[in-house]
Coordinates of C-alpha atoms in Angstrom, one line a residue:
X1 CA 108.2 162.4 131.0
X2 CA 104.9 161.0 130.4
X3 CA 102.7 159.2 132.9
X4 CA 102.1 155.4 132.3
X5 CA 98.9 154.6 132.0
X6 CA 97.2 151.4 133.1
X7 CA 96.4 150.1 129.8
X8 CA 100.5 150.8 128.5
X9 CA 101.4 148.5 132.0
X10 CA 99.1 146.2 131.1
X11 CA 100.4 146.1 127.5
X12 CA 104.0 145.6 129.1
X13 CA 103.2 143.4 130.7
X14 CA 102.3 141.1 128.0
X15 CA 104.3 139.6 125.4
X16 CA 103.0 139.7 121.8
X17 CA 102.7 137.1 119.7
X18 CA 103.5 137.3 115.4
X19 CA 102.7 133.8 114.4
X20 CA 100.0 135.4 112.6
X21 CA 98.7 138.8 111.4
X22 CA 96.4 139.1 113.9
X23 CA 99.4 139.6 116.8
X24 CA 97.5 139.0 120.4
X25 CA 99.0 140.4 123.1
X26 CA 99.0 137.6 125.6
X27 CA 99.0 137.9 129.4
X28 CA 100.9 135.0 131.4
X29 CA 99.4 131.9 131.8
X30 CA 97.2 132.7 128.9
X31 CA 96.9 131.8 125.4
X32 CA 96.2 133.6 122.2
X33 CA 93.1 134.1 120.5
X34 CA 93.8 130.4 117.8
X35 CA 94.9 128.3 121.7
X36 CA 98.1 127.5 119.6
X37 CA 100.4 129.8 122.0
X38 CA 100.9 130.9 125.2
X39 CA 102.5 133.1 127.6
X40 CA 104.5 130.8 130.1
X41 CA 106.2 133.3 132.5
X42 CA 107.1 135.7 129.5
X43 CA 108.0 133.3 127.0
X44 CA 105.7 131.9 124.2
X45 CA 105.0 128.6 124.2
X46 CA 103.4 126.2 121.2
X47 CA 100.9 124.3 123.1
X48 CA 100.5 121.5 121.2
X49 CA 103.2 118.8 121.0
X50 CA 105.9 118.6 117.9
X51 CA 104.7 115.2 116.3
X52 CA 107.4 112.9 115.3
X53 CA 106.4 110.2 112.9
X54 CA 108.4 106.7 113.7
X55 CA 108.9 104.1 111.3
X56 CA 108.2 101.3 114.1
X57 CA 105.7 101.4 117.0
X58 CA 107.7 101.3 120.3
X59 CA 106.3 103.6 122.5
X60 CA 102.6 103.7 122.0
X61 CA 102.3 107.5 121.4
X62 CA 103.5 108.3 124.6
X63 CA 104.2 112.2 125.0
X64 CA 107.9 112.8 125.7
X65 CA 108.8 116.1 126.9
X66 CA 111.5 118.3 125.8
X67 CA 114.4 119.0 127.9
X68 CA 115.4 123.0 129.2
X69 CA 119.0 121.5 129.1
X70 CA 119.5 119.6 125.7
X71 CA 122.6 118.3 127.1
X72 CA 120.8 116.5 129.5
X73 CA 118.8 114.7 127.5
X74 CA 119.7 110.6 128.2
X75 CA 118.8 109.7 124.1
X76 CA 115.4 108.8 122.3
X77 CA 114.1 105.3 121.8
X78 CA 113.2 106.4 118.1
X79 CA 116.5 105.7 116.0
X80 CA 117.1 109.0 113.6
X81 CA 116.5 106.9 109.9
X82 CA 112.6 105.7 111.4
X83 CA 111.8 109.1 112.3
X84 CA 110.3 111.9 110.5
X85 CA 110.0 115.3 112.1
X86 CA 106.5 116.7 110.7
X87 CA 105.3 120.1 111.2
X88 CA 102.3 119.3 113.4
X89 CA 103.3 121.7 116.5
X90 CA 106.4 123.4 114.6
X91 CA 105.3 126.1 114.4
X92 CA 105.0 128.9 111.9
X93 CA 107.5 131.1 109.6
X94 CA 104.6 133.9 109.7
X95 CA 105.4 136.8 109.1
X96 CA 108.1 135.0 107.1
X97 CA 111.5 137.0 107.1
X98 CA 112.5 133.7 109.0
X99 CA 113.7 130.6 108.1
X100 CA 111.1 127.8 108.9
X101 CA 110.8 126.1 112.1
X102 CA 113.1 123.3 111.6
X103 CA 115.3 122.4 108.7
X104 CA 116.1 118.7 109.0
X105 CA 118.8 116.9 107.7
X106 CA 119.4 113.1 107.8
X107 CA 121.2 110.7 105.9
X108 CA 119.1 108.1 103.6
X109 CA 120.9 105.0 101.9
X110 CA 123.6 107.3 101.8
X111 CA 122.3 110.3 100.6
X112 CA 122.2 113.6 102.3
X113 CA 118.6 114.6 102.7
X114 CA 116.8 117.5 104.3
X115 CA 113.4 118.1 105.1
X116 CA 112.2 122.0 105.6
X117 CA 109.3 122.0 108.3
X118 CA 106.8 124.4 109.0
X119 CA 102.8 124.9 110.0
X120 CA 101.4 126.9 107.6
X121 CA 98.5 129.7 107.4
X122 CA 96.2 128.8 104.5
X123 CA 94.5 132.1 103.9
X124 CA 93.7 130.4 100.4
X125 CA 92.1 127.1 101.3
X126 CA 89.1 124.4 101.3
X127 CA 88.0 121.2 101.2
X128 CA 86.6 118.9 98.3
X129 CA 84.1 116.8 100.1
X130 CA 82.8 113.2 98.2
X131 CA 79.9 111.4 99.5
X132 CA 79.3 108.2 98.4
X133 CA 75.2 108.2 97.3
X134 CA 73.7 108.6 94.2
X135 CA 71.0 110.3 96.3
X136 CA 70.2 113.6 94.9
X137 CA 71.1 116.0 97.8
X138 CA 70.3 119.5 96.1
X139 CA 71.0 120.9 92.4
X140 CA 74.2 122.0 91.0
X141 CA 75.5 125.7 92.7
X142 CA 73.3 125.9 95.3
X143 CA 75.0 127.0 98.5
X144 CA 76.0 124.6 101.8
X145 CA 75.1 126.5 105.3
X146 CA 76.5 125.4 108.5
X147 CA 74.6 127.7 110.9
X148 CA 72.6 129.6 108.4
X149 CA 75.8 130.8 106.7
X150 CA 77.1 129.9 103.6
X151 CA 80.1 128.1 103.5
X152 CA 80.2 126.4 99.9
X153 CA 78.2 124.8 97.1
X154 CA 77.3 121.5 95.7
X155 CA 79.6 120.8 92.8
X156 CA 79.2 118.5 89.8
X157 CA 78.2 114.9 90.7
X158 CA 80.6 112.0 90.1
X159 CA 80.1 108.4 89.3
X160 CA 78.4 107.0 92.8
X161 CA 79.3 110.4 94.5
X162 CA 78.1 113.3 95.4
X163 CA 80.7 116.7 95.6
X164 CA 80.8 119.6 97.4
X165 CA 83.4 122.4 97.2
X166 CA 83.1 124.0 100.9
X167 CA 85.6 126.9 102.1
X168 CA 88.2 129.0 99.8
X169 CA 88.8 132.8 100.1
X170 CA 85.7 133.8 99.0
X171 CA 83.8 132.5 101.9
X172 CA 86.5 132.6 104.5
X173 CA 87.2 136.9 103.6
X174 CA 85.0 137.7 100.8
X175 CA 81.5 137.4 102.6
X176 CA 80.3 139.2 106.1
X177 CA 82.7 138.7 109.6
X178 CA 80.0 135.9 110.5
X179 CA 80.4 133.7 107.5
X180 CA 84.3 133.8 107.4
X181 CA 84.1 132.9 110.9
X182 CA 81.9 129.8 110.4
X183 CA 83.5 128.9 107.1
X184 CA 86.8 128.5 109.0
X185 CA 85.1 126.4 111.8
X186 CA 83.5 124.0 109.6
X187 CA 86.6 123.4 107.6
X188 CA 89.1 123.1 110.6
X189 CA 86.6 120.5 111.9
X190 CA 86.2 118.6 108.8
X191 CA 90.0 118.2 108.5
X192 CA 90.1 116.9 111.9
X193 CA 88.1 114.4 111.7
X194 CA 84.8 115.8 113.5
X195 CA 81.1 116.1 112.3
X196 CA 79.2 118.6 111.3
X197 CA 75.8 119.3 110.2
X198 CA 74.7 121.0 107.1
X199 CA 72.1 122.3 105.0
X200 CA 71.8 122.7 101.3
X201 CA 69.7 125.2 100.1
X202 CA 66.9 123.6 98.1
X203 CA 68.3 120.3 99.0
X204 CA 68.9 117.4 102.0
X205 CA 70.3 118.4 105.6
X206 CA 73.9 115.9 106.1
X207 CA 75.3 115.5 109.1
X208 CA 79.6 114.5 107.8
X209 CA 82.3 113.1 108.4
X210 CA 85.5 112.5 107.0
X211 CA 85.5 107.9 106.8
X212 CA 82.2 107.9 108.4
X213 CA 79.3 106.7 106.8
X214 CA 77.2 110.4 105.0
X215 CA 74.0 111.0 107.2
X216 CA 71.0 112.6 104.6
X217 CA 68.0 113.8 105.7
X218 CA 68.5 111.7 109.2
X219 CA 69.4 108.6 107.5
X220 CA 72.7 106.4 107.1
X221 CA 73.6 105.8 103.7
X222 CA 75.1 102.5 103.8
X223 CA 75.9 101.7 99.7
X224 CA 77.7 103.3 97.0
X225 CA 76.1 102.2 94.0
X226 CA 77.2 99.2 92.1
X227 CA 77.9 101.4 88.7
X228 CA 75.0 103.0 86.7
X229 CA 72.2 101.4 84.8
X230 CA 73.6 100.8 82.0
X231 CA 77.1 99.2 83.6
X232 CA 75.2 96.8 85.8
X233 CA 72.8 95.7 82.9
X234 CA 76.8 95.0 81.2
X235 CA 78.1 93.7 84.6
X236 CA 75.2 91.3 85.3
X237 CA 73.9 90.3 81.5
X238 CA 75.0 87.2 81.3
X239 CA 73.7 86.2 85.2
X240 CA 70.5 87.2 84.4
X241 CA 70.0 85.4 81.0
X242 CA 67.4 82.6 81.1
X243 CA 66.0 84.0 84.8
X244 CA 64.2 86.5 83.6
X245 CA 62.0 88.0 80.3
X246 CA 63.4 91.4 81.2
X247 CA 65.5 93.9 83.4
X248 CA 65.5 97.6 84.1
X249 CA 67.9 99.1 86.3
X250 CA 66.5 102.4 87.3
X251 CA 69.2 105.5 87.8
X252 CA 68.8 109.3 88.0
X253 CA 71.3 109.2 85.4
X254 CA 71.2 106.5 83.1
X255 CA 68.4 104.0 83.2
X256 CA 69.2 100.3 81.9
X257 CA 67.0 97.9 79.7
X258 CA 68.5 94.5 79.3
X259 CA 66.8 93.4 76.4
X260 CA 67.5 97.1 74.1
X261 CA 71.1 97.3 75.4
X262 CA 74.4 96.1 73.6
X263 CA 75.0 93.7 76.2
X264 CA 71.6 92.0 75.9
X265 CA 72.4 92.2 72.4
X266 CA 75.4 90.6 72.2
X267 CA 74.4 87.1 74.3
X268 CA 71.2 87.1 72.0
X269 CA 68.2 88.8 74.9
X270 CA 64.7 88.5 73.3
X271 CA 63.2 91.8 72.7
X272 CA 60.4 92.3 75.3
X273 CA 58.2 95.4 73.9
X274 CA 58.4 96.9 76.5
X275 CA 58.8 101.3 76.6
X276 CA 60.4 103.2 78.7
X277 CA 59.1 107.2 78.8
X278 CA 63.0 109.2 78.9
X279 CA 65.3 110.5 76.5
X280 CA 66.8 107.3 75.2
X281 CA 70.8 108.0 74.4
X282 CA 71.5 104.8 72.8
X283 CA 70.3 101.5 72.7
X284 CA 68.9 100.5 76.1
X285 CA 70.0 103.8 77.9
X286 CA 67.4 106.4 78.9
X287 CA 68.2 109.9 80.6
X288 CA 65.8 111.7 82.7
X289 CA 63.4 108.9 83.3
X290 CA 62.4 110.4 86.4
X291 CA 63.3 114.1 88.3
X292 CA 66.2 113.5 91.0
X293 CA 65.7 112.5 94.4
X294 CA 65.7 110.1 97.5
X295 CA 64.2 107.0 95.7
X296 CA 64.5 104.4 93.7
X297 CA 68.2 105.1 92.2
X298 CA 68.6 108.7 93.0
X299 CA 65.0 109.4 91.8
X300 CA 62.2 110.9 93.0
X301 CA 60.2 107.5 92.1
X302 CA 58.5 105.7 94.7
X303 CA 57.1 103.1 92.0
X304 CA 59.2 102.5 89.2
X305 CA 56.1 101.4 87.3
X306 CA 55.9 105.2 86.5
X307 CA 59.0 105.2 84.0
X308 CA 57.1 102.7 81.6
X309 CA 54.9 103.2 78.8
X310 CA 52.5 100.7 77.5
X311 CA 54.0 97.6 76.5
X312 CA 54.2 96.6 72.8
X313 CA 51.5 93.9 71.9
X314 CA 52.9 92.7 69.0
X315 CA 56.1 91.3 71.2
X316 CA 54.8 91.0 74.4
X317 CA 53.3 88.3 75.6
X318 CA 51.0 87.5 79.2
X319 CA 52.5 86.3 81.9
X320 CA 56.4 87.8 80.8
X321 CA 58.4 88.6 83.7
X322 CA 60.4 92.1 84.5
X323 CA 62.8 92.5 87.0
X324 CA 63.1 96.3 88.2
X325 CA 66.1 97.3 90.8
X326 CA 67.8 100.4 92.0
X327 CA 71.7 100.5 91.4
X328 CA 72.5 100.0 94.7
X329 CA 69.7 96.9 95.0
X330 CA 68.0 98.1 98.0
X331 CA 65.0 98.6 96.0
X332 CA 63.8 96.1 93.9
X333 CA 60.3 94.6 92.2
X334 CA 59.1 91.7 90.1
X335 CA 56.4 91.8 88.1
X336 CA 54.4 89.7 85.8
X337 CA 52.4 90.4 82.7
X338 CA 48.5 90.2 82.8
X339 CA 46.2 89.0 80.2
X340 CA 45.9 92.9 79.4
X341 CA 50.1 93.2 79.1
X342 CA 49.8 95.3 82.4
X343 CA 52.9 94.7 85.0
X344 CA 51.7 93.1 87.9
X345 CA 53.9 92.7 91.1
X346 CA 54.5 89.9 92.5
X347 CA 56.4 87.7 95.4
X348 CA 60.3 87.7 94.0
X349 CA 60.8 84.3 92.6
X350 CA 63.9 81.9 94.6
X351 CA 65.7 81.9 91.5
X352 CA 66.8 85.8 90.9
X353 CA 67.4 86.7 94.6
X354 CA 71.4 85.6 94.3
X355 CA 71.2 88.7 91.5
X356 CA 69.8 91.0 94.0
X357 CA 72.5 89.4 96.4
X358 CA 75.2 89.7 93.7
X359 CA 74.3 93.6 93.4
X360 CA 74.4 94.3 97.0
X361 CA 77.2 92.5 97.8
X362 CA 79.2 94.7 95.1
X363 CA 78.1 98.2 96.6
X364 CA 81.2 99.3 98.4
X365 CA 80.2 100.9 101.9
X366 CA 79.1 104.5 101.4
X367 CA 81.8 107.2 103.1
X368 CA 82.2 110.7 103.7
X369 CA 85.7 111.7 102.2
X370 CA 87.3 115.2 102.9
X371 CA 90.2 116.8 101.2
X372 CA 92.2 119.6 102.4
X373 CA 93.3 121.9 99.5
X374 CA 95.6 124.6 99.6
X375 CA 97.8 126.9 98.1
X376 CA 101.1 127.2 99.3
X377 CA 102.5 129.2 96.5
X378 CA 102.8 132.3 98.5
X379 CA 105.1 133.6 101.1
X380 CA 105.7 130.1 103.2
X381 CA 108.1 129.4 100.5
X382 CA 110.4 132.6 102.0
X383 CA 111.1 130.0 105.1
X384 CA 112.3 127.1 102.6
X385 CA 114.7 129.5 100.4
X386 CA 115.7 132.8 99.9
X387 CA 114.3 132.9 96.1
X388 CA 110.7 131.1 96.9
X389 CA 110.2 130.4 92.9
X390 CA 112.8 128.1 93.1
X391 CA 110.8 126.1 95.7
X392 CA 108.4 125.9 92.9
X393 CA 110.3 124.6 90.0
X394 CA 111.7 122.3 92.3
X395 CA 108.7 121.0 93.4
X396 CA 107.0 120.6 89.6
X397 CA 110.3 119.2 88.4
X398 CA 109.9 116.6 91.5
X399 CA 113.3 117.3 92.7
X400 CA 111.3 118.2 96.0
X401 CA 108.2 116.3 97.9
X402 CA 105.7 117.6 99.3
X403 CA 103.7 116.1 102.4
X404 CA 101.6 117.3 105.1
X405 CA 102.0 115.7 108.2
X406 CA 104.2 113.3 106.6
X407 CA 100.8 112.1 104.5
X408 CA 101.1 112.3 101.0
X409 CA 99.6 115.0 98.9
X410 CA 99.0 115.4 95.0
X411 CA 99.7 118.5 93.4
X412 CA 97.8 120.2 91.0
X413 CA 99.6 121.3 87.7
X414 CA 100.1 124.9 86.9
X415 CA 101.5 127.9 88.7
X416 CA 102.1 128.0 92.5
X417 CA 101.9 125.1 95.1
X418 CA 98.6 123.9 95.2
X419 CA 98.0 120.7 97.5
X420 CA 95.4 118.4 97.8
X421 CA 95.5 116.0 100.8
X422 CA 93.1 113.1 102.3
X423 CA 92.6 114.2 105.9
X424 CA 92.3 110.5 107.5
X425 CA 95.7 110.4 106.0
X426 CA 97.3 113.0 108.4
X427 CA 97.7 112.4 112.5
X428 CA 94.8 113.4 114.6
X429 CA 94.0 117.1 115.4
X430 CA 96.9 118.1 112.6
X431 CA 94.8 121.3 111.9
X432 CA 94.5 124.5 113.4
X433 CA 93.1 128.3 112.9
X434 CA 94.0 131.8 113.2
X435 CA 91.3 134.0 114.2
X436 CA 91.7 136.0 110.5
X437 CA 90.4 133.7 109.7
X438 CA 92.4 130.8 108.1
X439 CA 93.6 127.7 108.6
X440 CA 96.5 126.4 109.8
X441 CA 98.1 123.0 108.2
X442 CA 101.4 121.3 108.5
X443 CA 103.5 121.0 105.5
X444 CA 107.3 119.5 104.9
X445 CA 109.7 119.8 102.1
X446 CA 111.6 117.0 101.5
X447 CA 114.8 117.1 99.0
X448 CA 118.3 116.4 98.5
X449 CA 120.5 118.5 100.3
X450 CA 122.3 119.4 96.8
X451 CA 118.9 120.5 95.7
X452 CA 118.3 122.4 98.4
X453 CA 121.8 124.0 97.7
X454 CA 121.1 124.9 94.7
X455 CA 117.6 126.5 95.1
X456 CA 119.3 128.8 98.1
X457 CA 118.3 127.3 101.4
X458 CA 118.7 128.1 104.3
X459 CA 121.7 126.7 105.0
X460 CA 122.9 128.2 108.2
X461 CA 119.9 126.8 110.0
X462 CA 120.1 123.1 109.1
X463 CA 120.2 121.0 112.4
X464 CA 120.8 117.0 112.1
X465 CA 117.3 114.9 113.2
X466 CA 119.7 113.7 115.7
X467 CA 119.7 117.3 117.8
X468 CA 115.8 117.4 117.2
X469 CA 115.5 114.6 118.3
X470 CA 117.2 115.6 121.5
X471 CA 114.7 118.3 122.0
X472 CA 116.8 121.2 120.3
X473 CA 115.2 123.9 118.4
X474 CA 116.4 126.2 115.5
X475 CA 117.6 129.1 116.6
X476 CA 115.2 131.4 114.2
X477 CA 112.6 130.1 116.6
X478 CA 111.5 132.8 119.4
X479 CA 109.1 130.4 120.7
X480 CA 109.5 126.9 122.8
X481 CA 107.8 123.9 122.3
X482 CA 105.5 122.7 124.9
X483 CA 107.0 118.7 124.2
X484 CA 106.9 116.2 121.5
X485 CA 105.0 113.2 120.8
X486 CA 105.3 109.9 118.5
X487 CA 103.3 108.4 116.3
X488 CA 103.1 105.5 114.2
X489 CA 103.3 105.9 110.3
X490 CA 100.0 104.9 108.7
X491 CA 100.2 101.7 107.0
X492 CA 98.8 103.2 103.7
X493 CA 101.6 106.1 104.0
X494 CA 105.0 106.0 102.2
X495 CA 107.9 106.6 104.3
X496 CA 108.4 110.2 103.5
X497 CA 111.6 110.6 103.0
X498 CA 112.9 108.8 99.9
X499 CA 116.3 109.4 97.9

């Protein structure tokens, strides 16, 4: 016989956890290396709640705990048709040989419903970030660090926002032990709602996050523009007419000139002579007027004077007016011709300041807006059915929805699962990690029970909402959970579970 050693007690002593690949041995009264379980006198434990989403508000949020003994468990204020068992604090079907967490049935209007629930491990994830500036916050590709690492790039601009594409395998396994680790960090605290700081290489520092306000370079940004030059010379034509000899909306991307453009045009604007130096497009829209920056409209100009060439003197005349304004109106100008056709600036008259007001007044507030995207085409769909594809084609013929924390999620055509969810959208702290690293999301199938006949569930493991409710567990489950907490449904969330 061989001798123990101290290390194999020590190992004995411990219980080992597989709700991810990385398997911690965990001591009791300790938790694992992601704080999602822990040893409780030799049995793991899911620390964080089960989150139960309820139709009405009747108990505030208050945390409920499970019962030992289901059967003595007096009954639940929440009535089973408001309440929505979501995966936050399920738990996990990794390393997926098992049947999800809990397989839910209820009864809606009728029909016989069940909702498969499980946390998942995103190996394969990231987040789409949007920030509401037509600042220019670095070029096209270049990378986003968080700590001096690289975590993703700035994508392709759209109208009033900025895009970056943070996270996805490459970062998270691809790159050194460092950058997968900080790559996971930024992303789990992005989806839950924290801020972080970040650096663009060639570019602004931001401080985000997800519904706040984006910080650049140490300042707020407080407007999403209005539309581009050339939409607010259409929006604000006619407003304009009669005020003014002549308008230019500067923008990084597509200057305005009132009297050159259509809608000048069309309600009969004077031409003014006056020359813009850009690539004109079309009539009344320039490109490139300027190099991108932090100024006037997402250009590097600090006086907008510099976009124009000399003005025509066979059309213009001394003492014309010109009206020059950022899309977003917080920078604006009004000048009048001299006896030599030169712009000069002067005070802005009483009568155009409701336009400036006008402008303003449409720039929505700027936000920071993450969303988690994932794939779940891979082996989470063993804990739905015992042929995953069919999870698939169920899910593109819509036979099944998909939600994460009972928020809803769009899903990207093609091959696989692949979800995209607003985070604000989901309850607080609905995201964890495993120390892989990935992160860890909660997702729900929803579907008729015929349909989840016929795309071979799990039918042996299908407990009523009724028995969840009353603190049971599935018996796949070789963990407990620590207790179970309601929350309200968001007002902007559909009730998940529809026939």
């Amino acid at each position: 016989m061989t001798m123990k050693t101290s290390r194999d007690k020590r190992v004995e002593e411990k219980i080992r956890c597989d709700a991810c690949p990385v398997m911690c041995y965990i001591a009791d009264g300790k938790s694992g290396a992601c704080d999602r379980y822990a040893n409780d006198g030799g049995q793991l434990v899911r620390l964080d709640p089960l989150l139960v989403m309820q139709r009405r508000i009747d108990d505030g949020g208050q945390l409920v705990p499970f019962l030992d003994n289901a059967d003595d468990w007096n009954g639940d204020l929440i009535a089973p048709q408001d309440a929505f068992v979501t995966a936050v604090g399920a738990g996990t079907t990794y390393p997926d040989y098992k049947p999800a967490p809990f397989i839910v049935s209820s009864v809606v209007d009728g029909v016989d419903m069940v909702t498969v629930v499980s946390e998942g491990i995103f190996s394969y994830c990231g987040a789409k970030v949007k920030i509401d500036t037509d600042r220019h916050i670095g070029p096209e590709t270049a990378l986003v660090r968080v700590d001096g690492e690289p975590v993703g790039h700035v994508t392709t601009g759209e109208y009033g926002s900025q895009m970056l594409s943070l996270g996805g395998v490459h970062h998270l396994t691809g790159g050194g032990k460092k950058e997968g680790r900080v790559t996971c960090a930024t992303l789990l605290a992005l989806c839950n709602g924290e801020a972080v700081d970040m650096q663009i290489d060639d570019g602004s520092s931001l401080l985000l996050q997800a519904g706040k306000p984006p910080v650049i370079n140490g300042v707020v940004e407080a407007r999403m523009r209005v539309g581009c030059g050339s939409a607010t010379v259409g929006m604000f034509a006619a407003q304009w007419q009669g005020l003014v000899d002549e308008v230019v909306i500067v923008d990084d991307h597509i200057t305005g000139v009132m009297s050159e453009h259509q809608a000048g045009k069309v309600i009969g604007w004077p031409s003014s002579g006056i020359k813009i130096i850009g690539r004109r497009s079309t009539p009344g829209r320039y490109f490139q007027v300027a190099e991108p920056g932090t100024g006037w409209g997402g250009t590097n100009l600090t006086d907008p004077l510099t976009i124009l060439g000399p003005f025509d003197a066979k059309i213009a005349k001394p003492g014309q007016s010109l009206l020059m304004i950022s899309t977003t109106g917080e920078q604006f100008a009004y000048y009048e011709l001299d006896e030599n056709l030169l712009p000069i600036e002067t005070e802005m008259p009483e009568r155009l300041q409701p336009s400036i007001r006008r402008i303003e007044e449409n720039c929505e507030p700027a936000l920071t807006s993450v969303s988690f995207m994932g794939g779940a085409g891979g082996s989470l769909r063993a804990g739905v059915t015992e042929n995953p594809v069919m999870l698939t084609r169920s899910v593109k013929d819509a036979l099944t929805r998909v939600t994460c924390g009972g928020a809803p999620v769009y899903i990207w055509p093609g091959g696989g699962i692949t979800l995209m969810v607003d985070v604000t959208s989901l309850p607080e702290n609905a995201f964890g990690y495993v120390p892989t690293p990935a992160l860890v999301a909660p997702i729900e199938f929803t579907m008729r029970r015929e349909d989840y006949i016929a795309l071979g569930g799990h039918l042996d493991h299908v407990m009523s909402i009724d028995d969840v409710l009353a603190g049971k567990i599935g018996r796949q489950n070789d963990h407990k959970l620590s207790g179970k907490k309601h929350f309200a449904q968001q007002p902007q969330n559909p009730w998940p579970i529809r026939r």
